[in-house]
Structures are given as C-alpha cells and as structure tokens.
mmCIF file of C-alpha atoms (C1' of nucleotides) in Angstrom:
data_model
loop_
_atom_site.group_PDB
_atom_site.id
_atom_site.type_symbol
_atom_site.label_atom_id
_atom_site.label_comp_id
_atom_site.label_asym_id
_atom_site.label_seq_id
_atom_site.Cartn_x
_atom_site.Cartn_y
_atom_site.Cartn_z
ATOM 1 C CA MET A 26 -7.046 8.464 9.486
ATOM 2 C CA ASP A 27 -8.066 5.379 7.612
ATOM 3 C CA THR A 28 -5.970 3.239 9.716
ATOM 4 C CA PRO A 29 -7.779 1.424 12.533
ATOM 5 C CA LEU A 30 -6.889 2.604 15.899
ATOM 6 C CA ARG A 31 -4.861 0.458 18.185
ATOM 7 C CA GLU A 32 -6.083 -0.408 21.546
ATOM 8 C CA PRO A 33 -4.237 2.236 23.680
ATOM 9 C CA THR A 34 -5.394 4.996 21.165
ATOM 10 C CA PHE A 35 -8.890 3.660 21.243
ATOM 11 C CA LEU A 36 -9.139 3.671 25.033
ATOM 12 C CA ILE A 37 -7.641 7.193 25.246
ATOM 13 C CA LEU A 38 -10.480 8.460 23.022
ATOM 14 C CA THR A 39 -12.989 6.553 25.079
ATOM 15 C CA ALA A 40 -11.731 8.072 28.174
ATOM 16 C CA LEU A 41 -12.084 11.576 26.832
ATOM 17 C CA ALA A 42 -15.574 10.853 25.404
ATOM 18 C CA ARG A 43 -17.353 11.881 28.619
ATOM 19 C CA GLU A 44 -15.385 14.802 29.695
ATOM 20 C CA PRO A 45 -12.124 16.491 29.172
ATOM 21 C CA MET A 46 -9.228 15.017 31.232
ATOM 22 C CA HIS A 47 -5.562 15.797 31.812
ATOM 23 C CA GLY A 48 -2.903 13.272 30.761
ATOM 24 C CA TYR A 49 -2.081 11.583 34.072
ATOM 25 C CA ALA A 50 -5.830 11.192 34.853
ATOM 26 C CA ILE A 51 -6.190 9.430 31.561
ATOM 27 C CA ILE A 52 -3.735 6.719 32.695
ATOM 28 C CA GLY A 53 -5.910 5.882 35.593
ATOM 29 C CA GLU A 54 -9.132 6.104 33.575
ATOM 30 C CA VAL A 55 -7.809 3.757 30.947
ATOM 31 C CA ALA A 56 -6.748 1.337 33.572
ATOM 32 C CA ALA A 57 -10.301 1.423 35.038
ATOM 33 C CA LEU A 58 -11.843 1.068 31.619
ATOM 34 C CA SER A 59 -9.862 -1.994 30.902
ATOM 35 C CA ASP A 60 -10.208 -3.530 34.303
ATOM 36 C CA GLY A 61 -6.446 -3.000 34.938
ATOM 37 C CA ARG A 62 -5.451 -4.936 31.814
ATOM 38 C CA LEU A 63 -3.754 -1.993 30.173
ATOM 39 C CA SER A 64 -1.579 0.393 32.141
ATOM 40 C CA LEU A 65 -0.519 3.165 29.785
ATOM 41 C CA ARG A 66 3.119 4.333 29.882
ATOM 42 C CA PRO A 67 3.991 7.915 29.671
ATOM 43 C CA GLY A 68 5.733 7.376 26.397
ATOM 44 C CA THR A 69 2.628 5.818 24.999
ATOM 45 C CA LEU A 70 0.137 8.475 26.394
ATOM 46 C CA TYR A 71 1.904 11.670 25.457
ATOM 47 C CA GLY A 72 3.005 10.362 22.156
ATOM 48 C CA ALA A 73 -0.483 9.412 21.461
ATOM 49 C CA LEU A 74 -1.890 12.748 22.517
ATOM 50 C CA ASP A 75 0.465 14.555 20.293
ATOM 51 C CA ARG A 76 -0.511 12.280 17.300
ATOM 52 C CA LEU A 77 -4.167 12.633 18.022
ATOM 53 C CA THR A 78 -3.813 16.405 18.240
ATOM 54 C CA ASP A 79 -2.059 16.670 15.130
ATOM 55 C CA ALA A 80 -4.682 14.479 13.448
ATOM 56 C CA GLY A 81 -7.390 16.724 14.808
ATOM 57 C CA LEU A 82 -9.076 14.077 16.936
ATOM 58 C CA VAL A 83 -8.468 15.697 20.293
ATOM 59 C CA GLU A 84 -7.956 19.378 21.249
ATOM 60 C CA LEU A 85 -6.410 21.164 24.093
ATOM 61 C CA ASP A 86 -9.188 22.042 26.391
ATOM 62 C CA ARG A 87 -7.503 24.197 29.101
ATOM 63 C CA GLU A 88 -4.555 24.381 31.415
ATOM 64 C CA GLU A 89 -4.622 24.577 35.140
ATOM 65 C CA THR A 90 -2.074 24.688 37.759
ATOM 66 C CA VAL A 91 -2.985 22.784 40.932
ATOM 67 C CA ASP A 92 -0.447 22.755 43.794
ATOM 68 C CA GLY A 93 2.301 24.085 41.383
ATOM 69 C CA ARG A 94 1.640 21.166 39.121
ATOM 70 C CA LEU A 95 0.523 21.864 35.468
ATOM 71 C CA ARG A 96 -2.531 20.005 34.294
ATOM 72 C CA ARG A 97 -3.167 20.035 30.541
ATOM 73 C CA TYR A 98 -6.775 19.101 29.815
ATOM 74 C CA TYR A 99 -7.677 17.551 26.497
ATOM 75 C CA ARG A 100 -11.141 17.132 25.012
ATOM 76 C CA LEU A 101 -12.462 15.047 22.139
ATOM 77 C CA SER A 102 -13.038 17.140 18.868
ATOM 78 C CA PRO A 103 -16.128 16.503 16.772
ATOM 79 C CA THR A 104 -13.969 14.602 14.424
ATOM 80 C CA GLY A 105 -12.625 12.521 17.208
ATOM 81 C CA ASP A 106 -16.063 11.935 18.414
ATOM 82 C CA ALA A 107 -17.169 10.642 14.939
ATOM 83 C CA THR A 108 -13.933 8.585 14.683
ATOM 84 C CA LEU A 109 -14.489 6.837 17.961
ATOM 85 C CA ALA A 110 -18.048 5.975 17.057
ATOM 86 C CA ALA A 111 -17.003 4.572 13.673
ATOM 87 C CA GLU A 112 -14.238 2.632 15.215
ATOM 88 C CA THR A 113 -16.619 1.180 17.808
ATOM 89 C CA GLU A 114 -18.844 0.061 15.150
ATOM 90 C CA ARG A 115 -16.077 -1.604 13.284
ATOM 91 C CA LEU A 116 -14.925 -3.410 16.425
ATOM 92 C CA ARG A 117 -18.565 -4.465 16.984
ATOM 93 C CA ARG A 118 -18.741 -6.059 13.580
ATOM 94 C CA ASN A 119 -15.415 -7.791 14.084
ATOM 95 C CA VAL A 120 -16.584 -9.167 17.484
ATOM 96 C CA GLU A 121 -19.804 -10.377 15.898
ATOM 97 C CA ALA A 122 -17.945 -12.142 13.147
ATOM 98 C CA ALA A 123 -15.522 -13.777 15.558
ATOM 99 C CA THR A 124 -18.278 -14.827 17.780
ATOM 100 C CA ALA A 125 -20.294 -16.402 15.004
ATOM 101 C CA ARG A 126 -17.090 -18.253 13.757
ATOM 102 C CA LEU A 127 -16.368 -19.466 17.156
ATOM 103 C CA ARG A 128 -19.820 -20.671 17.828
ATOM 104 C CA ALA A 129 -19.920 -22.553 14.434
ATOM 105 C CA ARG A 130 -16.673 -24.297 15.299
ATOM 106 C CA SER A 131 -18.040 -25.225 18.651
ATOM 107 C CA VAL A 132 -21.085 -26.752 17.272
ATOM 108 C CA GLN A 133 -19.161 -28.933 14.919
ATOM 109 C CA PRO A 134 -15.513 -29.352 16.206
ATOM 110 C CA LEU A 135 -14.437 -31.839 13.635
ATOM 111 C CA ALA A 136 -16.163 -33.747 10.812
ATOM 112 C CA PRO A 137 -17.406 -37.026 12.425
ATOM 113 C CA ARG A 138 -15.457 -39.308 10.081
ATOM 114 C CA THR A 139 -13.303 -41.349 12.293
ATOM 115 C CA ALA A 140 -16.023 -42.050 14.897
ATOM 116 C CA GLY A 141 -17.464 -44.725 12.484
ATOM 117 C CA GLY A 142 -21.203 -43.855 12.501
ATOM 118 C CA LEU A 143 -22.483 -45.300 9.490
ATOM 119 C CA ALA A 144 -20.719 -47.016 6.629
ATOM 120 C CA MET B 4 1.465 -13.155 23.133
ATOM 121 C CA ASP B 5 0.384 -10.708 25.718
ATOM 122 C CA THR B 6 0.162 -8.001 23.014
ATOM 123 C CA PRO B 7 -3.372 -7.448 21.645
ATOM 124 C CA LEU B 8 -3.845 -8.625 18.114
ATOM 125 C CA ARG B 9 -4.047 -5.983 15.343
ATOM 126 C CA GLU B 10 -7.124 -6.023 13.140
ATOM 127 C CA PRO B 11 -5.511 -7.983 10.246
ATOM 128 C CA THR B 12 -4.169 -10.805 12.500
ATOM 129 C CA PHE B 13 -7.570 -10.991 14.362
ATOM 130 C CA LEU B 14 -9.441 -11.376 11.167
ATOM 131 C CA ILE B 15 -7.008 -14.068 9.868
ATOM 132 C CA LEU B 16 -7.620 -16.017 13.028
ATOM 133 C CA THR B 17 -11.335 -15.357 12.599
ATOM 134 C CA ALA B 18 -11.190 -16.706 9.066
ATOM 135 C CA LEU B 19 -9.572 -19.863 10.129
ATOM 136 C CA ALA B 20 -11.901 -20.565 13.061
ATOM 137 C CA ARG B 21 -14.501 -22.490 11.156
ATOM 138 C CA GLU B 22 -12.272 -24.525 8.945
ATOM 139 C CA PRO B 23 -8.629 -24.649 7.571
ATOM 140 C CA MET B 24 -8.004 -22.445 4.593
ATOM 141 C CA HIS B 25 -5.092 -21.649 2.394
ATOM 142 C CA GLY B 26 -3.461 -18.281 2.246
ATOM 143 C CA TYR B 27 -5.007 -16.949 -0.866
ATOM 144 C CA ALA B 28 -8.508 -17.934 0.157
ATOM 145 C CA ILE B 29 -8.045 -16.050 3.472
ATOM 146 C CA ILE B 30 -7.573 -12.881 1.637
ATOM 147 C CA GLY B 31 -11.048 -13.259 0.177
ATOM 148 C CA GLU B 32 -12.452 -14.445 3.512
ATOM 149 C CA VAL B 33 -11.148 -11.501 5.370
ATOM 150 C CA ALA B 34 -12.571 -9.155 2.819
ATOM 151 C CA ALA B 35 -15.927 -10.679 3.171
ATOM 152 C CA LEU B 36 -15.716 -10.728 7.029
ATOM 153 C CA SER B 37 -14.997 -7.169 6.917
ATOM 154 C CA ASP B 38 -17.498 -6.224 4.297
ATOM 155 C CA GLY B 39 -14.686 -5.226 2.004
ATOM 156 C CA ARG B 40 -13.191 -2.773 4.390
ATOM 157 C CA LEU B 41 -9.838 -4.601 4.784
ATOM 158 C CA SER B 42 -8.122 -6.107 1.777
ATOM 159 C CA LEU B 43 -5.069 -7.971 2.950
ATOM 160 C CA ARG B 44 -1.857 -7.643 0.952
ATOM 161 C CA PRO B 45 0.362 -10.604 0.478
ATOM 162 C CA GLY B 46 3.143 -9.043 2.555
ATOM 163 C CA THR B 47 0.661 -8.685 5.552
ATOM 164 C CA LEU B 48 -0.859 -12.192 5.086
ATOM 165 C CA TYR B 49 2.257 -14.384 4.771
ATOM 166 C CA GLY B 50 4.173 -12.322 7.159
ATOM 167 C CA ALA B 51 1.318 -12.799 9.718
ATOM 168 C CA LEU B 52 0.994 -16.517 8.935
ATOM 169 C CA ASP B 53 4.771 -17.015 9.652
ATOM 170 C CA ARG B 54 4.490 -15.118 12.861
ATOM 171 C CA LEU B 55 1.260 -16.946 14.098
ATOM 172 C CA THR B 56 2.865 -20.251 13.113
ATOM 173 C CA ASP B 57 6.037 -19.391 15.149
ATOM 174 C CA ALA B 58 3.714 -18.309 18.053
ATOM 175 C CA GLY B 59 1.793 -21.504 17.860
ATOM 176 C CA LEU B 60 -1.583 -19.995 17.169
ATOM 177 C CA VAL B 61 -1.939 -21.607 13.651
ATOM 178 C CA GLU B 62 -0.564 -24.813 12.361
ATOM 179 C CA LEU B 63 0.060 -26.193 8.892
ATOM 180 C CA ASP B 64 -2.858 -28.515 8.144
ATOM 181 C CA ARG B 65 -1.981 -29.892 4.803
ATOM 182 C CA GLU B 66 -0.593 -28.996 1.428
ATOM 183 C CA GLU B 67 -2.478 -29.697 -1.911
ATOM 184 C CA THR B 68 -1.566 -29.141 -5.475
ATOM 185 C CA VAL B 69 -4.531 -27.992 -7.644
ATOM 186 C CA ASP B 70 -3.926 -27.476 -11.285
ATOM 187 C CA GLY B 71 -0.216 -27.351 -10.698
ATOM 188 C CA ARG B 72 -0.593 -24.568 -8.047
ATOM 189 C CA LEU B 73 0.357 -25.205 -4.462
ATOM 190 C CA ARG B 74 -2.272 -24.642 -1.744
ATOM 191 C CA ARG B 75 -0.901 -24.529 1.694
ATOM 192 C CA TYR B 76 -3.689 -24.915 4.303
ATOM 193 C CA TYR B 77 -3.542 -23.537 7.792
ATOM 194 C CA ARG B 78 -5.689 -24.343 10.722
ATOM 195 C CA LEU B 79 -6.179 -22.787 14.275
ATOM 196 C CA SER B 80 -4.323 -24.423 17.005
ATOM 197 C CA PRO B 81 -6.060 -25.042 20.401
ATOM 198 C CA THR B 82 -3.933 -22.029 21.516
ATOM 199 C CA GLY B 83 -5.040 -19.909 18.762
ATOM 200 C CA ASP B 84 -8.564 -20.839 19.388
ATOM 201 C CA ALA B 85 -8.257 -19.754 22.941
ATOM 202 C CA THR B 86 -6.389 -16.641 21.985
ATOM 203 C CA LEU B 87 -9.092 -15.677 19.490
ATOM 204 C CA ALA B 88 -11.808 -16.235 22.128
ATOM 205 C CA ALA B 89 -9.870 -14.133 24.700
ATOM 206 C CA GLU B 90 -9.317 -11.358 22.302
ATOM 207 C CA THR B 91 -12.901 -11.373 21.168
ATOM 208 C CA GLU B 92 -13.893 -10.941 24.841
ATOM 209 C CA ARG B 93 -11.399 -8.125 25.316
ATOM 210 C CA LEU B 94 -12.768 -6.304 22.255
ATOM 211 C CA ARG B 95 -16.345 -6.826 23.406
ATOM 212 C CA ARG B 96 -15.540 -5.101 26.626
ATOM 213 C CA ASN B 97 -13.829 -2.244 24.828
ATOM 214 C CA VAL B 98 -16.849 -1.824 22.544
ATOM 215 C CA GLU B 99 -19.124 -1.844 25.702
ATOM 216 C CA ALA B 100 -17.092 0.750 27.383
ATOM 217 C CA ALA B 101 -16.941 3.099 24.439
ATOM 218 C CA THR B 102 -20.658 2.584 23.633
ATOM 219 C CA ALA B 103 -21.415 3.581 27.298
ATOM 220 C CA ARG B 104 -19.199 6.709 27.027
ATOM 221 C CA LEU B 105 -20.536 7.729 23.825
ATOM 222 C CA ARG B 106 -24.112 7.444 25.034
ATOM 223 C CA ALA B 107 -23.278 9.229 28.227
ATOM 224 C CA ARG B 108 -21.950 12.167 26.161
ATOM 225 C CA SER B 109 -24.963 12.092 23.882
ATOM 226 C CA VAL B 110 -27.347 12.479 26.795
ATOM 227 C CA GLN B 111 -25.580 15.572 28.076
ATOM 228 C CA PRO B 112 -23.488 17.112 25.506
ATOM 229 C CA LEU B 113 -22.730 20.200 27.337
ATOM 230 C CA ALA B 114 -23.745 21.558 30.832
ATOM 231 C CA PRO B 115 -26.922 23.654 30.180
ATOM 232 C CA ARG B 116 -25.531 26.904 31.417
ATOM 233 C CA THR B 117 -25.905 29.113 28.503
ATOM 234 C CA ALA B 118 -29.424 28.266 27.403
ATOM 235 C CA GLY B 119 -30.769 30.135 30.270
ATOM 236 C CA GLY B 120 -33.401 27.888 31.663
ATOM 237 C CA LEU B 121 -33.965 29.087 35.218
ATOM 238 C CA ALA B 122 -31.961 31.614 37.147
ATOM 239 C "C1'" DG C 17 0.544 -19.513 -30.042
ATOM 240 C "C1'" DC C 18 1.042 -15.408 -27.512
ATOM 241 C "C1'" DT C 19 -0.580 -11.951 -24.056
ATOM 242 C "C1'" DG C 20 -2.752 -10.714 -19.936
ATOM 243 C "C1'" DA C 21 -5.613 -11.729 -15.928
ATOM 244 C "C1'" DA C 22 -6.322 -14.639 -12.081
ATOM 245 C "C1'" DT C 23 -4.452 -17.962 -8.754
ATOM 246 C "C1'" DA C 24 -0.937 -18.712 -5.200
ATOM 247 C "C1'" DT C 25 3.093 -18.220 -2.980
ATOM 248 C "C1'" DA C 26 7.309 -15.478 -1.051
ATOM 249 C "C1'" DT C 27 10.508 -11.495 0.236
ATOM 250 C "C1'" DC C 28 12.252 -6.763 1.152
ATOM 251 C "C1'" DG C 29 12.274 -2.001 2.867
ATOM 252 C "C1'" DG C 30 9.845 1.930 4.914
ATOM 253 C "C1'" DA C 31 6.398 3.888 8.001
ATOM 254 C "C1'" DC C 32 4.386 4.226 12.419
ATOM 255 C "C1'" DG C 33 2.570 3.194 16.789
ATOM 256 C "C1'" DC C 34 3.814 1.316 21.051
ATOM 257 C "C1'" DG C 35 6.591 0.139 25.207
ATOM 258 C "C1'" DA C 36 10.691 0.662 28.199
ATOM 259 C "C1'" DA C 37 13.338 3.693 30.373
ATOM 260 C "C1'" DG C 38 14.787 7.806 32.069
ATOM 261 C "C1'" DA C 39 14.777 13.102 32.847
ATOM 262 C "C1'" DT C 40 12.406 17.077 35.158
ATOM 263 C "C1'" DA C 41 9.757 19.489 38.795
ATOM 264 C "C1'" DT C 42 6.524 19.993 42.683
ATOM 265 C "C1'" DT C 43 4.006 18.534 46.800
ATOM 266 C "C1'" DG C 44 3.417 15.684 50.975
ATOM 267 C "C1'" DC C 45 4.714 12.079 54.139
ATOM 268 C "C1'" DG C 46 7.806 9.854 57.457
ATOM 269 C "C1'" DC D 12 16.095 14.986 54.369
ATOM 270 C "C1'" DG D 13 14.753 11.199 51.375
ATOM 271 C "C1'" DC D 14 11.049 8.875 49.030
ATOM 272 C "C1'" DA D 15 6.562 8.285 46.888
ATOM 273 C "C1'" DA D 16 3.096 10.382 44.206
ATOM 274 C "C1'" DT D 17 1.673 13.682 40.839
ATOM 275 C "C1'" DA D 18 2.413 15.350 36.160
ATOM 276 C "C1'" DT D 19 4.774 16.408 32.238
ATOM 277 C "C1'" DC D 20 8.191 15.261 28.244
ATOM 278 C "C1'" DT D 21 11.938 12.802 25.309
ATOM 279 C "C1'" DT D 22 14.728 9.239 23.192
ATOM 280 C "C1'" DC D 23 15.410 4.581 21.468
ATOM 281 C "C1'" DG D 24 14.283 -0.097 19.697
ATOM 282 C "C1'" DC D 25 10.858 -3.392 18.258
ATOM 283 C "C1'" DG D 26 6.996 -5.465 15.956
ATOM 284 C "C1'" DT D 27 3.373 -5.103 12.700
ATOM 285 C "C1'" DC D 28 1.623 -3.640 8.686
ATOM 286 C "C1'" DC D 29 1.773 -2.155 3.883
ATOM 287 C "C1'" DG D 30 3.467 -1.241 -0.737
ATOM 288 C "C1'" DA D 31 6.166 -3.115 -4.177
ATOM 289 C "C1'" DT D 32 8.206 -6.734 -6.309
ATOM 290 C "C1'" DA D 33 9.204 -11.488 -7.770
ATOM 291 C "C1'" DT D 34 8.039 -16.163 -9.312
ATOM 292 C "C1'" DA D 35 5.185 -19.870 -11.413
ATOM 293 C "C1'" DT D 36 1.020 -21.847 -13.326
ATOM 294 C "C1'" DT D 37 -3.656 -21.994 -15.474
ATOM 295 C "C1'" DC D 38 -7.235 -20.004 -18.238
ATOM 296 C "C1'" DA D 39 -9.584 -16.807 -21.410
ATOM 297 C "C1'" DG D 40 -9.151 -13.955 -25.430
ATOM 298 C "C1'" DC D 41 -7.418 -12.774 -29.975
#
DNA sequence: GCTGAATATATCGGACGCGAAGATATTGCG
DNA sequence: CGCAATATCTTCGCGTCCGATATATTCAGC
C-alpha cells in the first residue's frame, strides 16, 4: 500500500480509529468528520471496505442483527492503524509545505517592478 | 472542481504558489517538497498541467528557450490560488480529525476488562 | 567525433479508486 | 398500504495517475 489514500478511504479509516462501526454508521460518521462536505455513497463505502479488507487494513469485527437488519462491524487492524498514522503525517507535511508557500506568496505577491520605486 | 485534489496535483499547485516554474523544474520541486517521497513521472506532470490549465487553475506564464531547449513556464491563477488555499484547509481539518481519533484510541486501546483491576 | 546522460517536452494504454444508480430486504410511520 | 429510513451489495463509466515510449538538444567523457 504505497499509494496515498484518497480522501474517502482516509476518512473511513479515521472513522474506525476510535471504535468498530458498521458500514451504514460510517457514512454518518464520515459526514460528521468532514462537516458534511463528504457524503459517502454506498458504492464508494462498500467497495472501499472490500478493498481495505483485502489489503489487511480493516478486519471484520463482528456481525449483529438488530430488528431483522444485519449489521456488519469493521475494525481497524494494527496495519491499518499504522497506515492511518503514516498517512496523517504525510498530509501534515503537505499542509505545512502548502501553507508556507501560500504565506510566502502573500508576503510578496509580485516583484515591485512596475510601481516605479527607485530608478 | 469540486473533486478533492490528489496528492500529485496538490503538490504541483504548491510548487507553483511561490513563483512560476517550467514543467521539468516542477518535478524536482515536488520531490523536494515531499522529501523525495513523490517523484512525478512525465505522464503525470504534463497530463496534470493540461488538466489544470483547462480547469483554469494554472496559466501559461511565458516561454523561454535556453540552450536550444524550450522552457514553458506556468503560474498559479487567482482561482488556482484560492483552490489551493481551500484544499489546504480541507486537508488541515482531515489531519486534525485523524489526529484526534488516533489519540483517543491511544489513550484507551481496549476496555480494561480482562486485566482484572477491581471486581 | 561519437556515445550516453541530463534537460525538457509530449503521448498512449492500463490500472484503480470513486461516484451515480439501482437492487434487495426489513422496520416503522402515516 | 405505500413511503421513508436502515442496511447491505452490485454494475458501469469516468478521471487521475503511472509506466513506457518518443523526440530533440546540450554537455561530459573517451
């Protein structure tokens, strides 16, 4: 898993970091995590869970049946935990780099050539 | 451009935030920005530049010919600047959310049931 | 003077994650 | 009884990315 995680995958792992959850609950948790910016579609969620399970980042925790409806709980594996931590660090560095660049530009938007200061 | 930027695209915009650069120089700049973690391939770079140009996030700044080799400089457009700032904020929130979740798990890895404290 | 590495651009095909849409089944509300 | 909400799963197409390849020029080494 050298490839960087995309946002939906990253937030799914984040949602599972605290405690095991079932798929449908993850949709709501990710929406909350992202302040409603990202609403996961079933295709994205279950596809991602299958991929993450195959990759060994999440594991099936348990299955419950509540009111006749199946709930399949997933949990973060140790590998998934480490991956999420590493990904978070990677993002943190990217954020820092971009912030520094944006600030640098803000300080000196354009070289003051046309304003006719001296010369 | 509602879709979140992928990492290569994000770092290309970051590289351009400070000053206009030509394609080949961006490859080195992105490598430096990511501490060598991400080495852009030509296919990724020029494809991304075309897409970003079409989307209005970057603009052709100027063309130079140095030692018979063409250099095509790109610069961040105001839209690209705003997009990069917004994306950085989005990432910052994701990093914060993940960090909080990882910390929460670290404080209480498992419910202390088996350790037999009291009871 | 030729070869190969570095500079600098471009293009094509495959892989893969994501999103839209719809199917299925159950409970609860009006 | 029909409709919304809960909860799962599947199929299809798109966009992005990467690997590979091509082209052209300069410079270093032999």
